[in-house]
Tab-separated table of C-alpha atoms and ligand atoms in Angstrom:
chain	number	residue	atom	x	y	z
P	16	MET	CA	29.075	61.850	41.644
P	17	ASP	CA	26.008	63.354	40.216
P	18	ASP	CA	26.868	61.651	37.029
P	19	LEU	CA	26.410	58.333	38.605
P	20	SER	CA	22.987	58.981	40.081
P	21	THR	CA	21.873	60.646	36.798
P	22	ILE	CA	23.367	57.415	34.799
P	23	ARG	CA	21.583	55.114	37.498
P	24	SER	CA	18.097	56.735	37.209
P	25	GLU	CA	18.441	56.710	33.402
P	26	ALA	CA	19.475	53.149	33.200
P	27	LEU	CA	16.957	51.976	35.623
P	28	GLY	CA	14.175	54.081	34.060
P	29	ALA	CA	15.109	52.475	30.661
P	30	VAL	CA	14.769	48.984	31.840
P	31	GLU	CA	11.580	49.677	33.579
P	32	GLN	CA	10.005	51.300	30.530
P	33	ALA	CA	11.035	48.675	28.178
P	34	ALA	CA	7.856	47.421	26.539
P	35	ASP	CA	9.393	44.168	24.909
P	36	LEU	CA	12.577	41.994	24.691
P	37	ALA	CA	13.926	44.123	22.166
P	38	ALA	CA	13.492	47.479	24.002
P	39	LEU	CA	15.040	45.691	27.046
P	40	ASP	CA	18.019	44.696	25.056
P	41	ALA	CA	18.740	48.055	23.854
P	42	ALA	CA	18.464	49.210	27.505
P	43	ARG	CA	21.136	46.780	28.249
P	44	VAL	CA	23.140	47.839	25.565
P	45	ALA	CA	22.775	51.518	26.568
P	46	ALA	CA	24.246	51.042	29.895
P	47	LEU	CA	26.242	47.848	30.085
P	48	GLY	CA	27.394	47.611	26.099
P	49	LYS	CA	30.871	48.377	24.851
P	50	LYS	CA	29.831	52.070	24.667
P	51	GLY	CA	27.462	52.082	27.511
P	52	SER	CA	27.035	54.755	30.190
P	53	VAL	CA	28.115	52.250	32.965
P	54	THR	CA	30.983	50.909	30.940
P	55	GLY	CA	32.077	54.669	30.316
P	56	LEU	CA	32.465	55.167	33.984
P	57	MET	CA	34.572	52.086	34.489
P	58	LYS	CA	36.882	53.539	31.772
P	59	THR	CA	37.354	56.673	33.953
P	60	LEU	CA	38.680	54.715	36.884
P	61	GLY	CA	42.190	54.542	35.646
P	62	ALA	CA	42.407	58.232	35.646
P	63	LEU	CA	41.581	58.361	39.568
P	64	ALA	CA	43.875	58.356	42.386
P	65	PRO	CA	44.109	54.875	44.212
P	66	GLU	CA	42.204	55.851	47.321
P	67	GLN	CA	39.159	57.260	45.125
P	68	ARG	CA	39.569	54.658	42.610
P	69	ARG	CA	38.661	51.935	45.296
P	70	GLU	CA	35.665	53.869	46.553
P	71	PHE	CA	34.156	55.045	43.313
P	72	GLY	CA	35.120	51.478	41.723
P	73	ALA	CA	32.890	49.924	44.329
P	74	ARG	CA	29.825	52.097	43.537
P	75	VAL	CA	30.220	51.595	39.715
P	76	ASN	CA	30.198	47.731	40.446
P	77	GLN	CA	27.409	47.874	42.905
P	78	LEU	CA	25.290	49.989	40.107
P	79	LYS	CA	26.194	47.392	37.398
P	80	SER	CA	24.861	44.711	39.537
P	81	GLU	CA	21.655	46.603	40.512
P	82	ILE	CA	21.092	47.162	36.585
P	83	GLU	CA	21.636	43.542	35.791
P	84	ALA	CA	19.216	42.549	38.543
P	85	ALA	CA	16.677	44.982	37.089
P	86	LEU	CA	17.243	43.662	33.439
P	87	ASP	CA	16.572	39.995	34.980
P	88	ALA	CA	13.481	40.925	36.780
P	89	ARG	CA	12.091	42.977	33.608
P	90	LYS	CA	13.088	40.007	31.641
P	91	SER	CA	10.873	37.667	33.575
P	92	ALA	CA	7.992	40.137	33.765
P	93	LEU	CA	7.971	40.810	29.929
P	94	SER	CA	8.233	36.907	28.947
P	95	ALA	CA	5.455	36.174	31.648
P	96	THR	CA	3.208	38.707	29.722
P	97	ALA	CA	4.105	37.486	26.326
P	98	LEU	CA	3.139	33.926	27.380
P	99	ALA	CA	-0.075	35.021	29.076
P	100	ALA	CA	-0.965	36.959	25.678
P	101	LYS	CA	-0.063	33.946	23.728
P	102	LEU	CA	-2.370	31.721	25.689
P	103	VAL	CA	-5.099	34.254	25.329
P	104	ASN	CA	-4.777	34.372	21.539
P	105	GLU	CA	-4.209	30.756	20.949
P	106	LYS	CA	-6.998	29.680	22.898
P	107	VAL	CA	-8.458	26.346	21.487
P	108	ASP	CA	-12.320	25.812	21.973
P	109	VAL	CA	-12.417	22.100	22.509
P	110	SER	CA	-16.380	22.135	22.462
P	111	LEU	CA	-16.481	23.010	18.780
P	112	PRO	CA	-18.138	20.465	16.430
P	113	THR	CA	-15.595	18.558	14.318
P	114	ARG	CA	-15.271	19.438	10.629
P	115	PRO	CA	-16.538	16.394	8.689
P	116	GLU	CA	-13.858	14.819	6.805
P	117	GLY	CA	-14.481	13.161	3.289
P	118	GLN	CA	-14.514	9.439	3.533
P	119	GLY	CA	-12.704	7.507	0.911
P	120	THR	CA	-13.695	3.911	-0.405
P	121	LEU	CA	-11.971	1.081	-1.429
P	122	HIS	CA	-11.799	0.023	-5.314
P	123	PRO	CA	-13.571	-3.079	-6.088
P	124	ILE	CA	-10.574	-4.791	-7.357
P	125	GLY	CA	-9.058	-4.280	-3.773
P	126	GLN	CA	-12.240	-5.276	-2.196
P	127	VAL	CA	-12.199	-8.697	-4.107
P	128	MET	CA	-8.574	-9.165	-3.299
P	129	ASP	CA	-9.395	-8.958	0.327
P	130	GLU	CA	-12.233	-11.157	-0.233
P	131	LEU	CA	-9.916	-13.956	-2.131
P	132	ALA	CA	-7.470	-13.673	0.900
P	133	ALA	CA	-10.339	-14.307	3.393
P	134	ILE	CA	-11.371	-17.249	1.661
P	135	PHE	CA	-8.380	-18.860	0.512
P	136	GLY	CA	-6.653	-17.905	3.852
P	137	GLU	CA	-9.214	-20.093	5.669
P	138	MET	CA	-8.139	-22.904	3.275
P	139	GLY	CA	-4.461	-22.527	4.380
P	140	PHE	CA	-3.343	-20.628	1.341
P	141	SER	CA	-0.719	-17.850	1.849
P	142	TRP	CA	-0.233	-14.909	-0.683
P	143	ALA	CA	2.600	-14.501	-2.876
P	144	GLU	CA	3.688	-11.885	-5.525
P	145	GLY	CA	6.130	-11.537	-8.374
P	146	PRO	CA	7.374	-8.975	-10.708
P	147	ASP	CA	5.128	-7.217	-13.214
P	148	ILE	CA	8.275	-7.292	-15.848
P	149	GLU	CA	8.955	-10.780	-16.252
P	150	ASP	CA	11.676	-12.681	-18.275
P	151	ASP	CA	10.371	-14.854	-21.054
P	152	TRP	CA	11.711	-18.025	-19.396
P	153	HIS	CA	9.248	-17.442	-16.426
P	154	ASN	CA	6.309	-16.388	-18.264
P	155	PHE	CA	6.393	-18.631	-20.902
P	156	THR	CA	9.135	-21.552	-21.399
P	157	ALA	CA	9.161	-22.913	-17.788
P	158	LEU	CA	5.378	-23.027	-17.936
P	159	ASN	CA	5.771	-25.564	-20.956
P	160	ILE	CA	5.243	-22.745	-23.412
P	161	PRO	CA	8.578	-23.159	-25.681
P	162	PRO	CA	9.529	-20.198	-28.151
P	163	ASP	CA	7.218	-21.060	-31.303
P	164	HIS	CA	4.282	-22.517	-29.101
P	165	PRO	CA	1.161	-21.355	-30.633
P	166	ALA	CA	-0.103	-20.599	-27.266
P	167	ARG	CA	1.968	-17.555	-27.055
P	168	GLN	CA	0.128	-15.915	-29.695
P	169	MET	CA	-2.970	-16.113	-27.657
P	170	GLN	CA	-0.930	-14.043	-24.872
P	171	ASP	CA	0.374	-11.358	-26.944
P	172	THR	CA	1.795	-8.746	-24.837
P	173	PHE	CA	4.246	-5.970	-24.453
P	174	TYR	CA	7.866	-6.743	-25.238
P	175	LEU	CA	10.438	-4.721	-23.423
P	176	PRO	CA	14.203	-4.409	-24.429
P	177	PRO	CA	16.156	-7.306	-23.220
P	178	ARG	CA	18.336	-7.267	-20.320
P	179	ALA	CA	22.218	-6.624	-20.501
P	180	ASP	CA	22.609	-10.585	-20.871
P	181	GLY	CA	20.397	-10.694	-23.698
P	182	THR	CA	17.354	-12.061	-21.664
P	183	PRO	CA	14.112	-11.342	-23.339
P	184	MET	CA	11.863	-9.479	-21.253
P	185	VAL	CA	7.927	-9.026	-21.193
P	186	LEU	CA	5.048	-7.459	-19.219
P	187	ARG	CA	3.713	-10.746	-17.697
P	188	THR	CA	0.757	-12.047	-19.424
P	189	HIS	CA	-0.565	-14.248	-16.409
P	190	THR	CA	0.349	-14.739	-12.660
P	191	SER	CA	1.409	-18.164	-13.504
P	192	PRO	CA	5.167	-17.122	-13.791
P	193	VAL	CA	4.952	-16.829	-9.920
P	194	GLN	CA	4.181	-20.553	-9.674
P	195	ALA	CA	7.761	-21.144	-11.292
P	196	ARG	CA	9.432	-18.571	-8.970
P	197	THR	CA	7.760	-20.182	-5.986
P	198	MET	CA	8.499	-23.800	-6.687
P	199	LEU	CA	12.185	-22.716	-7.679
P	200	ASP	CA	12.415	-21.243	-3.984
P	201	LYS	CA	15.035	-23.013	-1.942
P	202	GLY	CA	13.018	-22.796	1.054
P	203	VAL	CA	9.794	-23.957	-0.499
P	204	GLN	CA	11.982	-27.125	-2.037
P	205	LYS	CA	13.112	-27.690	1.520
P	206	MET	CA	9.552	-27.211	3.089
P	207	LEU	CA	8.224	-29.942	0.324
P	208	ALA	CA	11.024	-32.235	0.929
P	209	ASP	CA	10.257	-32.092	4.675
P	210	GLY	CA	6.758	-33.438	3.727
P	211	GLY	CA	5.008	-30.003	3.722
P	212	SER	CA	2.502	-28.896	1.392
P	213	LEU	CA	2.749	-25.632	-0.767
P	214	ARG	CA	-0.259	-23.566	-1.122
P	215	ILE	CA	-0.291	-20.064	-2.573
P	216	ILE	CA	-2.597	-17.576	-4.317
P	217	VAL	CA	-1.173	-14.901	-6.386
P	218	PRO	CA	-3.059	-11.685	-7.100
P	219	GLY	CA	-1.613	-9.198	-9.436
P	220	ARG	CA	-1.515	-7.169	-12.451
P	221	THR	CA	-1.418	-8.932	-15.850
P	222	TYR	CA	-0.945	-7.355	-19.368
P	223	ARG	CA	-2.074	-8.562	-22.846
P	224	ILE	CA	-2.898	-6.412	-26.071
P	225	ASP	CA	-6.453	-6.313	-25.833
P	226	ASN	CA	-8.839	-3.313	-25.413
P	227	ASP	CA	-12.737	-3.337	-25.341
P	228	ALA	CA	-15.551	-3.438	-23.028
P	229	THR	CA	-14.323	-6.626	-21.285
P	230	HIS	CA	-10.685	-6.503	-22.042
P	231	THR	CA	-8.039	-3.995	-21.077
P	232	PRO	CA	-4.314	-3.768	-21.659
P	233	MET	CA	-3.757	-4.169	-17.909
P	234	PHE	CA	-6.045	-6.254	-15.948
P	235	HIS	CA	-5.668	-8.462	-12.534
P	236	GLN	CA	-5.482	-12.204	-12.364
P	237	VAL	CA	-5.375	-14.488	-9.323
P	238	GLU	CA	-3.157	-17.708	-9.617
P	239	GLY	CA	-3.600	-20.550	-7.126
P	240	LEU	CA	-1.211	-23.167	-6.756
P	241	VAL	CA	-1.036	-26.461	-4.541
P	242	ILE	CA	2.026	-28.784	-4.615
P	243	ASP	CA	2.536	-31.813	-2.405
P	244	ARG	CA	2.896	-35.614	-2.936
P	245	THR	CA	-0.975	-36.561	-2.835
P	246	THR	CA	-3.040	-33.697	-3.884
P	247	HIS	CA	-5.499	-34.808	-6.848
P	248	MET	CA	-7.994	-33.596	-9.122
P	249	GLY	CA	-10.796	-34.363	-6.519
P	250	HIS	CA	-9.120	-31.720	-4.421
P	251	LEU	CA	-8.929	-29.369	-7.168
P	252	LYS	CA	-12.693	-29.829	-7.688
P	253	GLY	CA	-13.539	-29.310	-4.080
P	254	CYS	CA	-11.226	-26.433	-3.350
P	255	LEU	CA	-12.851	-24.686	-6.369
P	256	VAL	CA	-16.433	-25.531	-5.572
P	257	ASP	CA	-15.951	-24.287	-2.065
P	258	PHE	CA	-14.273	-21.100	-3.412
P	259	CYS	CA	-16.970	-20.154	-5.918
P	260	ARG	CA	-20.035	-20.873	-3.479
P	261	ALA	CA	-18.190	-18.807	-0.799
P	262	PHE	CA	-17.315	-15.985	-3.163
P	263	PHE	CA	-20.527	-15.468	-4.974
P	264	GLU	CA	-22.248	-16.254	-1.653
P	265	VAL	CA	-24.573	-18.864	-3.040
P	266	ASP	CA	-24.382	-22.082	-1.129
P	267	ASP	CA	-25.874	-24.409	-3.819
P	268	LEU	CA	-24.073	-22.583	-6.623
P	269	PRO	CA	-24.006	-25.350	-9.544
P	270	LEU	CA	-20.244	-25.682	-11.131
P	271	ARG	CA	-19.365	-27.246	-14.258
P	272	PHE	CA	-15.829	-28.564	-15.160
P	273	ARG	CA	-15.293	-28.596	-18.958
P	274	PRO	CA	-12.120	-30.545	-20.287
P	275	SER	CA	-9.785	-27.748	-21.647
P	276	TYR	CA	-6.344	-27.142	-22.728
P	277	PHE	CA	-3.452	-25.280	-21.071
P	278	PRO	CA	0.012	-25.956	-21.869
P	279	PHE	CA	0.977	-25.760	-18.104
P	280	THR	CA	-1.833	-28.166	-16.772
P	281	GLU	CA	-2.554	-31.874	-17.677
P	282	PRO	CA	-5.536	-32.635	-17.579
P	283	SER	CA	-7.104	-29.023	-17.881
P	284	ALA	CA	-10.421	-27.929	-16.979
P	285	GLU	CA	-12.316	-24.837	-17.396
P	286	VAL	CA	-14.853	-24.103	-14.753
P	287	ASP	CA	-18.458	-22.499	-15.430
P	288	ILE	CA	-20.936	-21.511	-12.875
P	289	GLY	CA	-24.681	-21.551	-13.190
P	290	CYS	CA	-26.678	-18.403	-13.938
P	291	SER	CA	-29.777	-17.075	-15.475
P	292	TRP	CA	-30.648	-14.159	-17.221
P	293	LYS	CA	-33.765	-12.153	-16.457
P	294	ASP	CA	-34.770	-9.087	-18.521
P	295	GLY	CA	-31.176	-8.718	-19.451
P	296	GLU	CA	-29.955	-9.002	-15.842
P	297	LEU	CA	-27.671	-11.745	-14.444
P	298	ARG	CA	-28.458	-13.741	-11.750
P	299	ILE	CA	-25.642	-16.107	-10.393
P	300	GLY	CA	-27.149	-19.459	-9.055
P	301	ALA	CA	-29.054	-22.584	-10.369
P	302	GLY	CA	-30.391	-21.400	-14.009
P	303	ASP	CA	-30.223	-22.507	-17.546
P	304	SER	CA	-26.964	-20.632	-18.584
P	305	TRP	CA	-23.289	-21.028	-17.753
P	306	LEU	CA	-20.529	-18.485	-17.054
P	307	GLU	CA	-16.968	-19.285	-17.544
P	308	ILE	CA	-15.046	-18.145	-14.810
P	309	LEU	CA	-11.668	-19.796	-14.626
P	310	GLY	CA	-9.079	-22.006	-15.855
P	311	SER	CA	-7.536	-24.879	-13.897
P	312	GLY	CA	-5.856	-28.186	-14.050
P	313	MET	CA	-3.092	-30.694	-12.681
P	314	VAL	CA	0.215	-29.095	-12.852
P	315	HIS	CA	1.991	-30.477	-15.930
P	316	PRO	CA	5.176	-32.589	-15.092
P	317	ASN	CA	7.015	-30.659	-17.470
P	318	VAL	CA	6.544	-27.672	-15.251
P	319	ILE	CA	7.151	-29.355	-12.090
P	320	ALA	CA	10.638	-30.598	-13.585
P	321	ASN	CA	11.371	-27.279	-15.033
P	322	CYS	CA	10.968	-25.900	-11.661
P	323	GLY	CA	13.546	-28.140	-10.175
P	324	LEU	CA	11.402	-30.813	-8.612
P	325	ASP	CA	10.961	-34.515	-9.343
P	326	PRO	CA	7.589	-34.977	-11.120
P	327	ALA	CA	7.633	-38.645	-9.817
P	328	VAL	CA	7.272	-37.376	-6.217
P	329	TYR	CA	5.483	-34.095	-6.250
P	330	GLN	CA	1.908	-33.407	-7.937
P	331	GLY	CA	-0.816	-30.741	-7.387
P	332	PHE	CA	-3.120	-28.306	-9.016
P	333	ALA	CA	-3.277	-24.783	-10.359
P	334	PHE	CA	-5.958	-22.438	-11.255
P	335	GLY	CA	-6.182	-18.928	-12.634
P	336	MET	CA	-9.059	-16.370	-12.959
P	337	GLY	CA	-9.681	-12.675	-13.860
P	338	ILE	CA	-10.059	-10.524	-10.618
P	339	ASP	CA	-11.687	-7.907	-12.566
P	340	ARG	CA	-14.022	-10.359	-14.203
P	341	ILE	CA	-15.160	-11.892	-11.152
P	342	ALA	CA	-15.476	-8.419	-9.372
P	343	MET	CA	-17.899	-7.327	-12.355
P	344	LEU	CA	-19.987	-10.346	-12.115
P	345	LYS	CA	-20.291	-10.367	-8.478
P	346	TYR	CA	-20.848	-6.470	-8.239
P	347	GLY	CA	-22.807	-6.013	-11.608
P	348	ILE	CA	-20.596	-3.786	-13.238
P	349	ASN	CA	-20.465	-4.053	-16.936
P	350	ASP	CA	-17.692	-2.092	-18.433
P	351	LEU	CA	-14.108	-3.145	-17.241
P	352	ARG	CA	-12.737	0.345	-18.794
P	353	SER	CA	-14.742	2.155	-15.819
P	354	PHE	CA	-12.517	0.157	-13.363
P	355	PHE	CA	-9.450	2.212	-14.576
P	356	ASP	CA	-11.074	5.850	-15.196
P	357	SER	CA	-10.518	7.041	-11.634
P	358	ASP	CA	-13.868	8.751	-11.703
P	359	LEU	CA	-14.569	9.700	-8.087
P	360	ARG	CA	-18.483	9.478	-8.774
P	361	TRP	CA	-18.105	5.879	-10.006
P	362	LEU	CA	-15.865	5.162	-6.852
P	363	ARG	CA	-18.511	6.464	-4.368
P	364	HIS	CA	-20.991	4.460	-6.165
P	365	TYR	CA	-19.217	0.894	-6.449
P	366	GLY	CA	-16.456	1.535	-3.535
P	367	PHE	CA	-16.435	-0.445	-0.251
P	368	SER	CA	-16.266	0.636	3.198
P	369	ALA	CA	-12.299	0.542	4.077
P	370	LEU	CA	-13.351	-0.280	7.716
P	371	GLU	CA	-15.074	-3.490	7.146
P	372	TRP	CA	-12.580	-6.136	6.408
P	373	PRO	CA	-14.179	-9.115	4.633
P	374	SER	CA	-14.350	-12.453	6.405
P	375	LEU	CA	-15.958	-15.806	6.136
P	376	THR	CA	-17.713	-15.241	9.432
P	377	GLY	CA	-18.265	-11.620	9.356
P	378	GLY	CA	-19.233	-11.493	5.636
P	379	LEU	CA	-17.665	-10.929	2.329
P	380	GLY	CA	-19.383	-8.436	0.153
P	381	ARG	CA	-22.166	-5.870	0.911
S	3	LIG	N1	-2.653	-18.646	-16.586
S	3	LIG	C1	-3.854	-18.939	-17.471
S	3	LIG	C2	-4.200	-18.122	-18.309
S	3	LIG	O1	-4.121	-16.684	-17.992
S	3	LIG	C3	-4.992	-19.431	-16.366
S	3	LIG	C4	-4.709	-20.700	-15.619
S	3	LIG	C5	-3.722	-20.748	-14.614
S	3	LIG	C6	-4.984	-21.878	-16.209
S	3	LIG	C7	-3.589	-21.794	-14.063
S	3	LIG	C8	-4.772	-23.107	-15.617
S	3	LIG	C9	-3.913	-23.108	-14.467
S	3	LIG	O2	-4.913	-18.030	-18.989
């Protein structure tokens, strides 16, 4: 019987002294594990006379319960201490000043795209996009530039391996293929048949084989397209006058519409804005010089027919301009290549706050 009280005091002592959960588990194994001291006592029961076995068995069981209760109690105590220590060590001082975060800026091209969305959005245009890798038909043929047309030479681009079905592929030379993609859209055709009016702008990347201070092999254009039954050249003029005045933020900005030629418009006009040069610096507004900024015209009946619409019913206008170019003019940046150098110092200087969304009422630029 002495055995039992020794085992009891050893087991309870080990539980009491366990300094962490690992030591406590070791104490549990030492008493109640397969080879533990209490388990050892259980094993001796079989050899006892029935009378003795009942009495001794009850005491061993009681000891077992006692040790289990002690283990539970110690476990709760250790967990509480561990939590308290963790709370002390991981204290967060909410009164510390915050660390300043580096603030990024919007690239002028993104800024100008947002400005375009603000201005044309007010006029009821929506934003459309198309693929950079375009097939020859959408980039040229649909737009009244058949193979061997001399206009193809002016838009020399990067030719990609043809598709499996033989379709020749190019990096698009302008955003105009999205005109064709949009007019061919069944939903758009239904909307037009129901008497609606199509108005889209298409900002995006374009490609040509060109590289100097004002040309890069990749650049950005925005296309505009309006198609319905009644839109005429007067609407084209009004729309572009309003756009240029809003964009350059010069209320009486003079515009000049010069006859021109594009295969996909007839008649066609290039648009110049008034400006002057003082000490080599450009001022946009009334002056004695003109700056060409965009191409435009009434959509050619062949293009309307190529896109599955009846040119006797539908008409409208289109325009296209370089986003990089109007960004350079508006914000006084003179080397186009710097747009794509990813120089953070340049971006900090020419970039825009990401928190100020351009709008006609709240202001467009800086
Ligand atoms: N796609 C023409 C170009 O890249 C621009 C343009 C678009 C002209 C629409 C007229 C109408 O040069």
